[in-house]
Each structure stands twice: as structure tokens, then as C-alpha cells.
Short mmCIF file of C-alpha atoms in Angstrom, two decimals:
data_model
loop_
_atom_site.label_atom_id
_atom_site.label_comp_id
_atom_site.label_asym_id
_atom_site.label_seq_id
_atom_site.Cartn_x
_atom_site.Cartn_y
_atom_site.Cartn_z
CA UNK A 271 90.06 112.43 87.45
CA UNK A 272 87.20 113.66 85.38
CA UNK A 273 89.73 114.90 82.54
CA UNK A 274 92.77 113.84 80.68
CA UNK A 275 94.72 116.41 82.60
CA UNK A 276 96.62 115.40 85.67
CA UNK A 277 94.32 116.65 87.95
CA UNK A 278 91.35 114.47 90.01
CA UNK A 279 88.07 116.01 90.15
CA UNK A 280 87.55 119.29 92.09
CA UNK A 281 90.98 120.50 90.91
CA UNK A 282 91.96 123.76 92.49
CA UNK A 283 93.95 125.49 89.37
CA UNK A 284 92.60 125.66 86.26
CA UNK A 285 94.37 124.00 83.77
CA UNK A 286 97.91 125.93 82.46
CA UNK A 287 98.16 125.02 78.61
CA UNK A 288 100.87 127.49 78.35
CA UNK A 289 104.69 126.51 78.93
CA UNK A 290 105.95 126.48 81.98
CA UNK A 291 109.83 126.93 82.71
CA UNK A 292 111.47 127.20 85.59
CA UNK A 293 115.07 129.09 85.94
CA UNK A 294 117.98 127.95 87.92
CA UNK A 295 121.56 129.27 88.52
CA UNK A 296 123.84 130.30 91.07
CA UNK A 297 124.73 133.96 92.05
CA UNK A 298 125.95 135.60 88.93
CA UNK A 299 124.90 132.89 86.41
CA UNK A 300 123.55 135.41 84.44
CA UNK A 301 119.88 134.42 84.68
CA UNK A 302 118.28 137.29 84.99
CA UNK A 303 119.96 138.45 81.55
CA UNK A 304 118.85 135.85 80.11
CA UNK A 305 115.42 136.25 81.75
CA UNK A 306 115.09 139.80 79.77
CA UNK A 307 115.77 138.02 76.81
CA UNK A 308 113.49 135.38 77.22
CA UNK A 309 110.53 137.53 77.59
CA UNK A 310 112.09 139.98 75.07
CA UNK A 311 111.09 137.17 72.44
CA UNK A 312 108.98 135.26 73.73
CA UNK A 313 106.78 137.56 75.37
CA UNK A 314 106.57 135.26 78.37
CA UNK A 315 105.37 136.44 81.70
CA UNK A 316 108.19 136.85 83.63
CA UNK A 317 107.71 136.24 87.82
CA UNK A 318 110.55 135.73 90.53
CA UNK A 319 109.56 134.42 93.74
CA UNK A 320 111.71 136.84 95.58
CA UNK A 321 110.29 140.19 93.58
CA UNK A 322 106.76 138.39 94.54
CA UNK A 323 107.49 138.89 98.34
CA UNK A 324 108.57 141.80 98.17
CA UNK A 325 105.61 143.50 96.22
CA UNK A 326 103.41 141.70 99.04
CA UNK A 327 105.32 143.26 101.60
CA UNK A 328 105.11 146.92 100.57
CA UNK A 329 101.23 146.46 99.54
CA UNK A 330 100.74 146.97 103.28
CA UNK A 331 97.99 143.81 102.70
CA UNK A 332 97.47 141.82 106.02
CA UNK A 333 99.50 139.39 104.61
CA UNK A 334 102.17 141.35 103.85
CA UNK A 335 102.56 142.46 107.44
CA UNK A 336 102.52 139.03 108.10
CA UNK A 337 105.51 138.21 106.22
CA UNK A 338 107.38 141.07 107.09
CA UNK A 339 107.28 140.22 110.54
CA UNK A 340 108.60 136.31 109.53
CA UNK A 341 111.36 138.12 107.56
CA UNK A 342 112.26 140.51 110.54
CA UNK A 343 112.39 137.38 112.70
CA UNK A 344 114.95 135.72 110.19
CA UNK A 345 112.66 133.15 109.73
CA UNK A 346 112.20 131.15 106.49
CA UNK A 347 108.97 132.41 104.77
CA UNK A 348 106.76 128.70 104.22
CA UNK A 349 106.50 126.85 101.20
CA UNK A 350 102.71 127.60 101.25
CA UNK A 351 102.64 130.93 100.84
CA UNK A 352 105.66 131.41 98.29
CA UNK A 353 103.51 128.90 96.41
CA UNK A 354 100.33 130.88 97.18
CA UNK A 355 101.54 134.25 95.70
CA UNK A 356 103.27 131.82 92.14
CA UNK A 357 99.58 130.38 91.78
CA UNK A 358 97.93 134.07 92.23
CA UNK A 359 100.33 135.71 89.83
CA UNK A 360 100.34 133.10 87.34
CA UNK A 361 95.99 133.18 87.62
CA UNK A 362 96.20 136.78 87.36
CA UNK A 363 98.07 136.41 84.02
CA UNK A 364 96.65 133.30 82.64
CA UNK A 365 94.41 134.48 79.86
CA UNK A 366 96.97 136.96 78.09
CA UNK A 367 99.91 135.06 78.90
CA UNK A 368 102.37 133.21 76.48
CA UNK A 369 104.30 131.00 78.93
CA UNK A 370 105.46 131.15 82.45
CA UNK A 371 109.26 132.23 82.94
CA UNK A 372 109.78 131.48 86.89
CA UNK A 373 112.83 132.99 87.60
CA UNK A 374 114.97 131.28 91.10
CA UNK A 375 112.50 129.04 91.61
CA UNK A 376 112.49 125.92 92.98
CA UNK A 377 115.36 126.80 95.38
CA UNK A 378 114.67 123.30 97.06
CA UNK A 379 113.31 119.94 96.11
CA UNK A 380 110.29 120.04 98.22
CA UNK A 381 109.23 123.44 96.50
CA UNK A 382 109.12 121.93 92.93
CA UNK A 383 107.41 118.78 94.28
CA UNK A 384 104.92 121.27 95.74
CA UNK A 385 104.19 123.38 92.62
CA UNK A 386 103.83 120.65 89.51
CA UNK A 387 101.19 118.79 92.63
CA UNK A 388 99.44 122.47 93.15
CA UNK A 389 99.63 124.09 90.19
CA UNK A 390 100.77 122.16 87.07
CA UNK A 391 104.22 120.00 85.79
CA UNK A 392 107.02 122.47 84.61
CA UNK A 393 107.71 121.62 80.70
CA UNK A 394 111.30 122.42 80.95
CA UNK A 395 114.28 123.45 83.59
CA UNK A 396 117.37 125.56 82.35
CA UNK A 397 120.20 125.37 84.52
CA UNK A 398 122.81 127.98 83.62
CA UNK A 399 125.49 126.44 85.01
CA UNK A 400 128.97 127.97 85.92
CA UNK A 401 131.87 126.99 88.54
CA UNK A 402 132.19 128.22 91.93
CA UNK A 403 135.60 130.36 90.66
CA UNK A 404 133.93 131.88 87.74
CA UNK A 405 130.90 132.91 90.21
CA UNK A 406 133.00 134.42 92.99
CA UNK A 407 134.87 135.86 89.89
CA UNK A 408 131.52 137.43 88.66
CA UNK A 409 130.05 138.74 92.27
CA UNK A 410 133.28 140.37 93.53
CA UNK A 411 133.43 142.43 89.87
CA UNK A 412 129.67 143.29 90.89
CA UNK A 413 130.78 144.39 95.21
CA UNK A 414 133.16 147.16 93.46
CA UNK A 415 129.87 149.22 92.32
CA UNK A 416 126.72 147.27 94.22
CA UNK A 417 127.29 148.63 97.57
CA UNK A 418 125.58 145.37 99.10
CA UNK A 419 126.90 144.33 102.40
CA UNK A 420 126.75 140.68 101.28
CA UNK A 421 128.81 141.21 98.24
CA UNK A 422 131.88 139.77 100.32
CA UNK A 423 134.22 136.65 99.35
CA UNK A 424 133.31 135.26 102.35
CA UNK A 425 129.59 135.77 102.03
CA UNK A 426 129.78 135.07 98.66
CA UNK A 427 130.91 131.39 98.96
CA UNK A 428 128.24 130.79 101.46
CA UNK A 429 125.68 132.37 99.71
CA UNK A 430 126.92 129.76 96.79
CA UNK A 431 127.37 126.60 99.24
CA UNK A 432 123.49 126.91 100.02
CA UNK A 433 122.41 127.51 96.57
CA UNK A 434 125.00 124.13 95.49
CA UNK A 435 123.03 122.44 98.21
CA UNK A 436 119.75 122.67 97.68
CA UNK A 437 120.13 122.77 93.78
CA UNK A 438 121.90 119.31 93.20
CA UNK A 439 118.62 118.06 94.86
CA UNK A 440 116.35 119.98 92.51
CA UNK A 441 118.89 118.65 89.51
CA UNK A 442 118.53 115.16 90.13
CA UNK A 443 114.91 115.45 90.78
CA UNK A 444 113.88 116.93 87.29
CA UNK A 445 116.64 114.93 85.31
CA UNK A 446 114.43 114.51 82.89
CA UNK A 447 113.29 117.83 82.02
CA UNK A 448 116.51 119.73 82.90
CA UNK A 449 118.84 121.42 80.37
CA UNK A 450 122.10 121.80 81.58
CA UNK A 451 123.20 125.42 79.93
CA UNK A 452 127.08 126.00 80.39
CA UNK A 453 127.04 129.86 81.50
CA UNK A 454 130.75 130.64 80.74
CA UNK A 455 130.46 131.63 78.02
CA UNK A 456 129.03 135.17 76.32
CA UNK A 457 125.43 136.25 76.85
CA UNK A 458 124.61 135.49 73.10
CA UNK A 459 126.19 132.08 73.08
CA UNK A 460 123.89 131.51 75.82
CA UNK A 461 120.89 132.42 74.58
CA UNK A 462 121.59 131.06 71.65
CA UNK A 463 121.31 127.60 73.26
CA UNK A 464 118.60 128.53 75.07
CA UNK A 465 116.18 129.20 71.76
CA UNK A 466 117.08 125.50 70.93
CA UNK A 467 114.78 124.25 73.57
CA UNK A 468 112.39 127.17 73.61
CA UNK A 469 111.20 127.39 69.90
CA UNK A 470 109.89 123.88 69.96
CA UNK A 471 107.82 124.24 73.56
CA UNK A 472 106.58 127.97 71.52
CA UNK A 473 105.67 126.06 67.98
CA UNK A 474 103.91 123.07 70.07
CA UNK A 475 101.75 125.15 72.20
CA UNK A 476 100.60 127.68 69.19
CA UNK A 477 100.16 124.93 66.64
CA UNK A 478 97.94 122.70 69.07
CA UNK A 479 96.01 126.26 70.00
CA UNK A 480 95.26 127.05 66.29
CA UNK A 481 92.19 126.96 64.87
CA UNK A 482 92.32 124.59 62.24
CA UNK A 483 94.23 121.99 64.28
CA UNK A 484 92.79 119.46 66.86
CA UNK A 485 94.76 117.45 69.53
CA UNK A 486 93.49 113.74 69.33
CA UNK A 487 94.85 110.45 70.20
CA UNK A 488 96.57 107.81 68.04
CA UNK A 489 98.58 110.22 65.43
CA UNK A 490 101.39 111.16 66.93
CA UNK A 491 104.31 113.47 64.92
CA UNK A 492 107.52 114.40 65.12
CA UNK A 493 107.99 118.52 65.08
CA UNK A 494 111.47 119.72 63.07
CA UNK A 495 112.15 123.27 62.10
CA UNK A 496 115.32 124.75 60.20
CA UNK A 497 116.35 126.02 63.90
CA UNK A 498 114.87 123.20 65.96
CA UNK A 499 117.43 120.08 66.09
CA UNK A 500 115.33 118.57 69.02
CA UNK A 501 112.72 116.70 68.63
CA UNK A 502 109.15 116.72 70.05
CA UNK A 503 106.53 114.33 69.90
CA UNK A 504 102.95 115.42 70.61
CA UNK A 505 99.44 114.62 69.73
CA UNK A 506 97.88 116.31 66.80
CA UNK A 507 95.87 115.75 63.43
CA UNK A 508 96.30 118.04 60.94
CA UNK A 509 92.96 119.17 59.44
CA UNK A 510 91.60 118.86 55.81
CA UNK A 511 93.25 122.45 55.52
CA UNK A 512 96.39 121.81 54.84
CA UNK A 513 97.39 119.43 52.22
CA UNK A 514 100.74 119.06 51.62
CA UNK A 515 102.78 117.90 55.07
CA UNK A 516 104.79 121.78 55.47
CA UNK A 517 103.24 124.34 57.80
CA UNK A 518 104.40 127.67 57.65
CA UNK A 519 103.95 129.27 61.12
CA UNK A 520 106.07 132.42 62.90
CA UNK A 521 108.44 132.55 60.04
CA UNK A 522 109.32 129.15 60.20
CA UNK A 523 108.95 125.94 57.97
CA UNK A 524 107.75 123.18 60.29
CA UNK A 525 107.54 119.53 58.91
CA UNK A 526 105.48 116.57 60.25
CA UNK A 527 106.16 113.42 59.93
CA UNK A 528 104.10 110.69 60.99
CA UNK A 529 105.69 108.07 63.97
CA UNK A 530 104.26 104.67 64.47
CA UNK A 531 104.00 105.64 68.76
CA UNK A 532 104.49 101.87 69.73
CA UNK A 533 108.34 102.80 68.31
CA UNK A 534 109.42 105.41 70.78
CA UNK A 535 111.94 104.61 73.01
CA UNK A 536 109.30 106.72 75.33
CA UNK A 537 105.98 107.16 74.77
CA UNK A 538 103.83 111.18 75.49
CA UNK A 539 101.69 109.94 78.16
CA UNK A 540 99.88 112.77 79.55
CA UNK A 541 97.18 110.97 81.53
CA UNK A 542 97.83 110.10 85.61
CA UNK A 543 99.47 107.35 85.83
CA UNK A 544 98.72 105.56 89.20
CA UNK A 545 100.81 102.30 91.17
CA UNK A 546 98.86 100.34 93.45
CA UNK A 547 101.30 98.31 95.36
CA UNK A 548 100.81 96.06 98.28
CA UNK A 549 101.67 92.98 100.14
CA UNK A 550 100.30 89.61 99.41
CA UNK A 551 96.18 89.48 100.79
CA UNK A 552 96.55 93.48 100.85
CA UNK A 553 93.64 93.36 98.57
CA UNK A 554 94.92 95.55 95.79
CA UNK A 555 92.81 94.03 92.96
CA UNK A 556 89.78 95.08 94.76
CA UNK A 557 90.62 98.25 95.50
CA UNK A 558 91.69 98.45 91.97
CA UNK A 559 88.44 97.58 90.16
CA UNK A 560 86.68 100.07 92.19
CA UNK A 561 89.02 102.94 91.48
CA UNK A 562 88.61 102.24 87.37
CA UNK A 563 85.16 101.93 87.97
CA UNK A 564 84.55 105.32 90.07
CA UNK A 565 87.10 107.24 88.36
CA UNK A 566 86.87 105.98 84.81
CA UNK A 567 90.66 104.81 84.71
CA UNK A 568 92.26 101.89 82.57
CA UNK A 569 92.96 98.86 85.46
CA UNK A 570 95.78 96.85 84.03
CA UNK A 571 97.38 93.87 86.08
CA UNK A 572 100.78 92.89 85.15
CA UNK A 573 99.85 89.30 86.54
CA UNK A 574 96.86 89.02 83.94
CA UNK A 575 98.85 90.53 80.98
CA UNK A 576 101.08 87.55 81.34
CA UNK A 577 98.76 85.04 82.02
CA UNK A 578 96.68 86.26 78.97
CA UNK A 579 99.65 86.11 77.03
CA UNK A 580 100.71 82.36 78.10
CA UNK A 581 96.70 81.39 77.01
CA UNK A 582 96.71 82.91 73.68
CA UNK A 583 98.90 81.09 72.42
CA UNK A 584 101.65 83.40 70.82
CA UNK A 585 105.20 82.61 70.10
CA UNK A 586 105.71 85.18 72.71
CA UNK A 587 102.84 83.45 75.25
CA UNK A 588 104.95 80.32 75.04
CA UNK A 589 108.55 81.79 75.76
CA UNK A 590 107.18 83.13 78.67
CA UNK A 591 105.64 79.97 79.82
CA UNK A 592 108.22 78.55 79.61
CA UNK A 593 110.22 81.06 81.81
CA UNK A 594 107.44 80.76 84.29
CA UNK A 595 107.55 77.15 84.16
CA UNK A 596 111.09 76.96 84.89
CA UNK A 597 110.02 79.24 88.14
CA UNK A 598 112.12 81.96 86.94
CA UNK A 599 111.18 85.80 86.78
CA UNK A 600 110.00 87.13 83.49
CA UNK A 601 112.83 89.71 82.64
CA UNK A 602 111.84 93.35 83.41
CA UNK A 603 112.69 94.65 79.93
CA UNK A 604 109.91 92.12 78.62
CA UNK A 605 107.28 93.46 81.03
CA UNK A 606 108.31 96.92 80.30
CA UNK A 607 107.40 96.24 76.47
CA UNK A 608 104.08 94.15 77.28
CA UNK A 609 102.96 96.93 79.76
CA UNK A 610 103.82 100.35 77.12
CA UNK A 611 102.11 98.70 74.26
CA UNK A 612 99.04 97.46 76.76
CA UNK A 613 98.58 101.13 77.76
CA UNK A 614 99.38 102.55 74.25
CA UNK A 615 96.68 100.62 73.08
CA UNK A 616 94.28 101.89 75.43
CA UNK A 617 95.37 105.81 75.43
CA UNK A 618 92.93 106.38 72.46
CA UNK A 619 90.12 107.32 75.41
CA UNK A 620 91.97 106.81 78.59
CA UNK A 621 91.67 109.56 81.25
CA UNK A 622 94.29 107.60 83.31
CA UNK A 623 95.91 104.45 84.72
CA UNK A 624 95.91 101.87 87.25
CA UNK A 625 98.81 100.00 87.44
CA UNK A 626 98.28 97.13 89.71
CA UNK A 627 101.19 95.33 91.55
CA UNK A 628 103.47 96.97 89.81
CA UNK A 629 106.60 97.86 90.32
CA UNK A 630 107.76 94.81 92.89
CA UNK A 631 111.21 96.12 93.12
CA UNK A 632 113.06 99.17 92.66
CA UNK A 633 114.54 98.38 89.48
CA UNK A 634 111.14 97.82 87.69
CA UNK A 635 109.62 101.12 89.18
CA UNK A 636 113.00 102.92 87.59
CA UNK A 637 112.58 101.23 84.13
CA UNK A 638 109.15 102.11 84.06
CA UNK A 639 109.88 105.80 84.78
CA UNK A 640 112.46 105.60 82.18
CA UNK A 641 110.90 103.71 79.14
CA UNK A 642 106.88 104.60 80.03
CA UNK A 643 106.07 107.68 81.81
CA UNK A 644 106.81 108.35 85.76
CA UNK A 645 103.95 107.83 88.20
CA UNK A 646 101.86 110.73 89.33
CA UNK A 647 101.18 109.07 92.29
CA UNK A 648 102.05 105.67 94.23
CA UNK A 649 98.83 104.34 96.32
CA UNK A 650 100.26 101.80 98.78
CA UNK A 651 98.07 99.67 100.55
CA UNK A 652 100.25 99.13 104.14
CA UNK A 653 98.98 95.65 106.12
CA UNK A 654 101.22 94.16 109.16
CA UNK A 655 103.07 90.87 108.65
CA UNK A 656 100.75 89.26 110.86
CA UNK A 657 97.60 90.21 108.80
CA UNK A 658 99.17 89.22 105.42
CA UNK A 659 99.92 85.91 106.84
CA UNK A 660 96.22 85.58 108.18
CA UNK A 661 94.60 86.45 105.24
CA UNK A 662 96.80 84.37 103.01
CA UNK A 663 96.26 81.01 105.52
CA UNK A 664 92.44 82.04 105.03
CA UNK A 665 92.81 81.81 101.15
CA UNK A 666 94.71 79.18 101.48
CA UNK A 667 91.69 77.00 102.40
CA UNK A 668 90.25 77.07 99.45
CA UNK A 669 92.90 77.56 96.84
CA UNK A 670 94.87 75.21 94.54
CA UNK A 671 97.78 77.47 94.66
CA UNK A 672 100.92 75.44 95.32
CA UNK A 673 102.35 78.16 96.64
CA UNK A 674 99.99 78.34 99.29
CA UNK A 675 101.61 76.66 102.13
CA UNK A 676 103.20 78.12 105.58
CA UNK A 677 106.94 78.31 104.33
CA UNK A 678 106.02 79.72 101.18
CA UNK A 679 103.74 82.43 102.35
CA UNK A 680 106.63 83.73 104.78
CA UNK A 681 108.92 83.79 102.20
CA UNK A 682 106.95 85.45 100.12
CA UNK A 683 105.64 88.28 102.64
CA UNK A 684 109.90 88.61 103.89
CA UNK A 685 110.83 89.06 100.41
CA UNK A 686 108.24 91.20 99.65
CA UNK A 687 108.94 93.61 102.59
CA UNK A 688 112.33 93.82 101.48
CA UNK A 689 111.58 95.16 97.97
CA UNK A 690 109.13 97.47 98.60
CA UNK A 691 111.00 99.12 101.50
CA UNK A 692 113.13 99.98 98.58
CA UNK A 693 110.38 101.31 96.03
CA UNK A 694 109.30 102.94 98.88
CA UNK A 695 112.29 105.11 99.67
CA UNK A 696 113.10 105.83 95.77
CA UNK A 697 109.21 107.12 95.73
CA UNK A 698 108.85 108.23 98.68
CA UNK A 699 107.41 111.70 97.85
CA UNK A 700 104.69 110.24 95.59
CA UNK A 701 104.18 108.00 97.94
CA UNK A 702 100.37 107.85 99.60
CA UNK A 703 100.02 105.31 102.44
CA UNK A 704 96.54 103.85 102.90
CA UNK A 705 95.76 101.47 106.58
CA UNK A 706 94.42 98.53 104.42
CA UNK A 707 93.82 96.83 107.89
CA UNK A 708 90.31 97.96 107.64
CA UNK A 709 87.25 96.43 106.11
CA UNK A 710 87.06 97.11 102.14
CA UNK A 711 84.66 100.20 102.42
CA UNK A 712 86.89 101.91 104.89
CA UNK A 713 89.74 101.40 102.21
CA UNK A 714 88.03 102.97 99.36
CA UNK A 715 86.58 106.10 101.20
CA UNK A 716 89.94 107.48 102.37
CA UNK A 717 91.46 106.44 98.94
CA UNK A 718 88.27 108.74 97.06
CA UNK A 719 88.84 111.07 99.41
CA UNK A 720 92.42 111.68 98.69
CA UNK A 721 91.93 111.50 94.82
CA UNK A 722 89.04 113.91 94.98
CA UNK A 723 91.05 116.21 97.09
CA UNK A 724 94.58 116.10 96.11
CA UNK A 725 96.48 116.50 92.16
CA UNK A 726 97.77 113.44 90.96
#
């Protein structure tokens, strides 16, 4: 948490500045083609999970053994250690290397969930994608000369039934940073599309590692070159070196033009971005102000936004008061704008944020991954019906609330329970329950120790 990377203190891997790309395709997609070109321009470092086992294997290394006994038993080898030999390879490499190409890799959703928390977020995902006929097509061409004994049309559409299986999970999980690449067609068709997203990842990651140029907040730019249609926004400042607004770099003409960030339809957040979300009494504020304290991170309240809005004064302030007033909900797509310019306005020096209370229902949390940036993590602070009742009765005593009477607070704690069950299951792998039963110093310790231990 020490650092603007996504990382809490302690953090096992060192940070991975280079791109990162994983590879997916079925059985005669052509990916591994496409993997030779790849590193033939690009000079990226090239690993496949599978080749990574198997090196282990014949090193004869203890561990090796080890695995060859798993694979003799037909067991599955564990996420861990696949994971284990990416991280050493990719270490191994890191100082010399351009870019990560992982080739096959993640073959299930859990596995790419596992790597961007262990080892760093994956910039992009190329799918080459073909149909089951053309595949079967493809493989039975390669059984006439492979002499493998899986290279049957039986085995085949197995072998592609797992792979469709597992990879519509990985697909839907990384929607955002997947690149659907129709494989059909010739090799330099394909590749052809593949530069498209490649060149600008390439020009980002050399410009920001040049000399003369240094990444800081609050100027962003848009990247274009005369074979780059897609569009990239990063963080840069140009130095007093250059003074005219082309840069000439690997052969080609890149322009910058400046981009108010408040007008992206989605902000570059690259900071943790952190939900605390709890029942009523769960004591999130609390815990909230002690995280920004401890960890240096930006503590903003949806609840207090608005309610600072309503007492300035603004022409917005009093639409929403009178929304409010009216008892109804201030519409998501409001909040949305209220919370991306609230935490664009505090990027400049933020090393991450606390989002408190927010999202209450699905919906919101989906908008928010859409138009902000997706949480890294989702701290949920878990109390029983019984306690949230207690501790609201308690506050109760003393409060002016109106809201703050025995019907109300059961509504309140049903409806919330209902919502959240939701947010719950649509984050669930983010998702890090805390017992918020105990008293407040209990609370915080196991919440340090999980953000001093684990990636955000």
C-alpha cells in the first residue's frame, strides 16, 4: 500500500512494468504461429505453462519428481505451483525482457484470478477464436502426419469441449481486456490484427521508460500512430525536450494530444481501488478512517459527497435535495459522475482508495466497474441480523434520525441483506469477509493483516 502500484506493503513480486499478454485458443487456433511471430517482432519473452512443466520434470529437481509422480497419477498439477514456475520464469527474465507472451494460459478462471493477485494484472488477452468444425477440420489434417494417439475425432471434440468450458469462463471474466481475434482466416490476416493492439501496449511502455519523459499525474494524452487506430490513454508529461507535439520513436510518428481526464467515458486509474461494504451499525466508517490513516489511502463516503453537495449550495446540491427530500434514491448514473470526478480530483497524489458504503446493490457495483475502474478488492464487514439491530436500537438513543425507529431499522437491515447477497455473488472472488462482531481493535488487526499480506 506503500506505492501507487497495486500491491500492499511487503509485496512478494517486484513490480512488472513490461506488458503482459496472455494467449488463448482452442486446439489448432493457430496460437503458437502466431506466438513465433509475436516474439519475432516484438522480442517478447515467450513462456507456455505446459513447456514450463515439462522442463521441471526432466531437470530431475525435487520438484520435478514431485510433479511427475502427480502427472503419473493423472492428477491435476495445482494452481500453486503452475503459478510458482510463471512467477520464476518471468523473475528470471525480468530485467532483459520486453513483454511477457504467456502462451495457454489461464486455462481456467481461478488461474487468471490467481496470477494478476500474485504476480501482476495482464494488459491484454487475445483470443484467436475459430469454430468447433474448422478446429476438428485443422487437428484431423495434423493426425495424418503427428502420430499422437489423441489426434482422434473423438478425442479431438473432447479435448475441445474442455477447452470451450473452461474458456467461456476466462472470456467473460477479462471482458474488458479481451480481443476477440477471428482465426479463420490466413496467418497474415491474423497477425495483422494482432499488431493493432500490440504496437500501442509497445509505444506506451518505451515512451514512459525513456529518458527524457516522466509519468506524472493530471496530464493525461491520447497516443495515435499512422498504424495505431486504437486509442490509449496514459499518464505522461512530455519534457522541455521536445517542442513541437510529434515524437518520432521506432519508425513511427506518434502524436499527443492533450484530454481534459474528467471527459473520458473511463478514467486510467491505476491505484487499488478498495469497497468497504457493510450492514447498518457494521461500523464501516471507523474502520474506514483508520485504513486511510495507516495506509495513506483517499477515504471517500458516498453519503458525505451528497450531503456536501446538498450544503454548498449548487444548482446540482439542490436537485438532489430535492430528490432526497421527496425520499427517493439519487439515480446511480449521478453518483457514478459525483464519485469519478471526487476521485479524479484526488489522483494527483493518491496511492489508493477507500470507497465507503459503496456499491449498495449490484447494479451500482457494475456501473462503477464500467464507468470508474473495477475494485481490486471488496472488504466486507459481515455482522448477524441480531447485532445490527442491537447496535442500531443503541444509536438510536441518542440520535435524531427519523429513521431510527423499530420498523424502520428492520426494513432497512432486510433490504439491505437482500442487496448485498447480490454484490456479494457478482464479487465474490474479490470478496474478503471480515467477523465485525468483534470489538474495533480486533477488526482492524485482521483487516492490516490481510492488506499487509495479500495483493490488492
Amino acid at each position: 500500500m506503500a506505492t501507487k502500484t497495486c500491491r500492499c506493503t511487503q509485496a512478494p513480486t517486484p513490480e512488472i512494468k513490461v506488458p503482459i499478454i496472455w494467449i488463448l485458443g482452442g486446439p489448432g487456433s493457430g496460437k503458437g504461429t502466431q506466438c513465433e511471430k509475436i516474439v519475432a517482432k516484438y522480442g517478447f519473452t515467450h513462456l507456455s505453462s505446459g513447456d514450463l512443466l515439462r522442463n521441471e520434470v526432466s531437470s530431475g529437481s525435487p520438484r520435478g519428481k514431485e510433479l511427475s509422480a502427480i502427472m503419473e497419477r493423472g492428477e491435476l498439477v495445482p494452481l500453486e505451483v503452475v503459478l510458482d514456475l510463471l512467477k520464476e520464469a518471468m523473475l528470471k527474465n525480468l530485467s532483459t525482457s520486453k513483454g511477457f507472451l504467456i502462451d495457454g494460459y489461464p486455462r481456467e478462471k481461478e488461474q487468471g484470478i490467481l496470477f494478476e493477485q500474485k504476480i501482476a494484472p495482464v494488459k491484454v488477452v487475445l483470443f484467436f477464436d475459430a469454430s468447433e468444425k474448422t478446429l476438428v477440420e485443422r487437428l484431423l489434417g495434423r493426425a495424418k502426419t503427428s502420430g499422437r494417439v489423441d489426434d482422434n475425432e473423438e478425442t479431438i471434440k473432447k479435448r475441445l469441449h474442455t477447452f470451450n468450458t473452461h474458456n467461456d469462463q476466462v472470456v467473460q471474466q477479462y471482458t474488458e481486456k479481451l480481443k476477440r481475434i477471428n482465426a479463420e482466416r490466413t496467418t497474415d490476416e491474423i497477425f495483422a490484427e494482432v499488431q493493432t493492439y500490440l504496437d500501442p501496449l509497445v509505444i506506451v511502455a518505451q515512451l514512459i521508460a525513456a529518458p527524457s519523459i516522466q509519468r506524472i499525474p493530471n496530464i493525461q494524452f491520447r497516443v495515435f500512430s499512422d498504424v495505431i487506430d486504437h486509442e490509449i490513454v496514459f499518464l505522461l508529461h512530455l519534457s522541455r525536450h521536445f517542442d513541437t507535439n510529434l515524437f518520432t520513436f521506432s519508425n513511427k510518428s506518434v502524436r499527443f494530444t492533450m484530454v481534459d481526464p474528467h471527459k473520458l467515458e473511463k478514467p486510467n486509474i491505476d491505484v487499488p481501488v478498495i469497497w468497504v461494504i457493510g450492514g447498518p451499525g457494521s461500523g464501516k466508517g471507523t474502520q474506514c478512517e483508520q485504513i486511510a490513516i495507516k495506509y495513506g489511502l483517499e477515504h471517500i463516503s458516498v453519503g458525505k459527497l451528497l450531503r456536501d453537495e446538498v450544503e454548498n449550495g449548487s444548482c446540482k446540491g439542490a436537485k438532489l435535495k430535492h430528490i432526497m427530500d421527496r425520499g427517493e434514491l439519487v439515480p446511480n448514473e449521478v453518483v457514478i459522475d459525483m464519485l469519478k470526478t471526487e476521485m479524479l480530483n484526488r489522483l494527483c497524489n493518491a496511492k489508493g482508495f477507500l470507497i465507503d458504503g459503496y456499491p449498495r446493490q449490484k447494479e451500482q457495483g457494475i456501473l462503477f466497474q464500467e464507468k470508474i475502474a473495477a475494485p481490486t478488492t471488496v472488504l466486507y464487514l459481515e455482522l448477524s441480523n441480531n447485532t445490527m439491530l442491537e447496535r442500531l436500537r443503541k444509536r438510536a438513543l441518542s440520535s435524531t434520525r427519523s429513521d431510527d425507529n423499530e420498523e424502520t431499522m428492520q426494513r432497512r437491515i432486510t433490504t439491505f441483506n437482500q442487496e448485498n447477497n447480490q454484490i456479494l455473488a457478482q464479487f465474490a472472488y474479490k470478496v474478503k469477509k471480515i467477523d465485525a462482531e468483534r470489538h474495533i481493535e480486533a477488526i482492524f488487526k485482521e483487516i492490516s493483516d490481510f492488506l499487509d499480506t495479500e495483493p490488492c
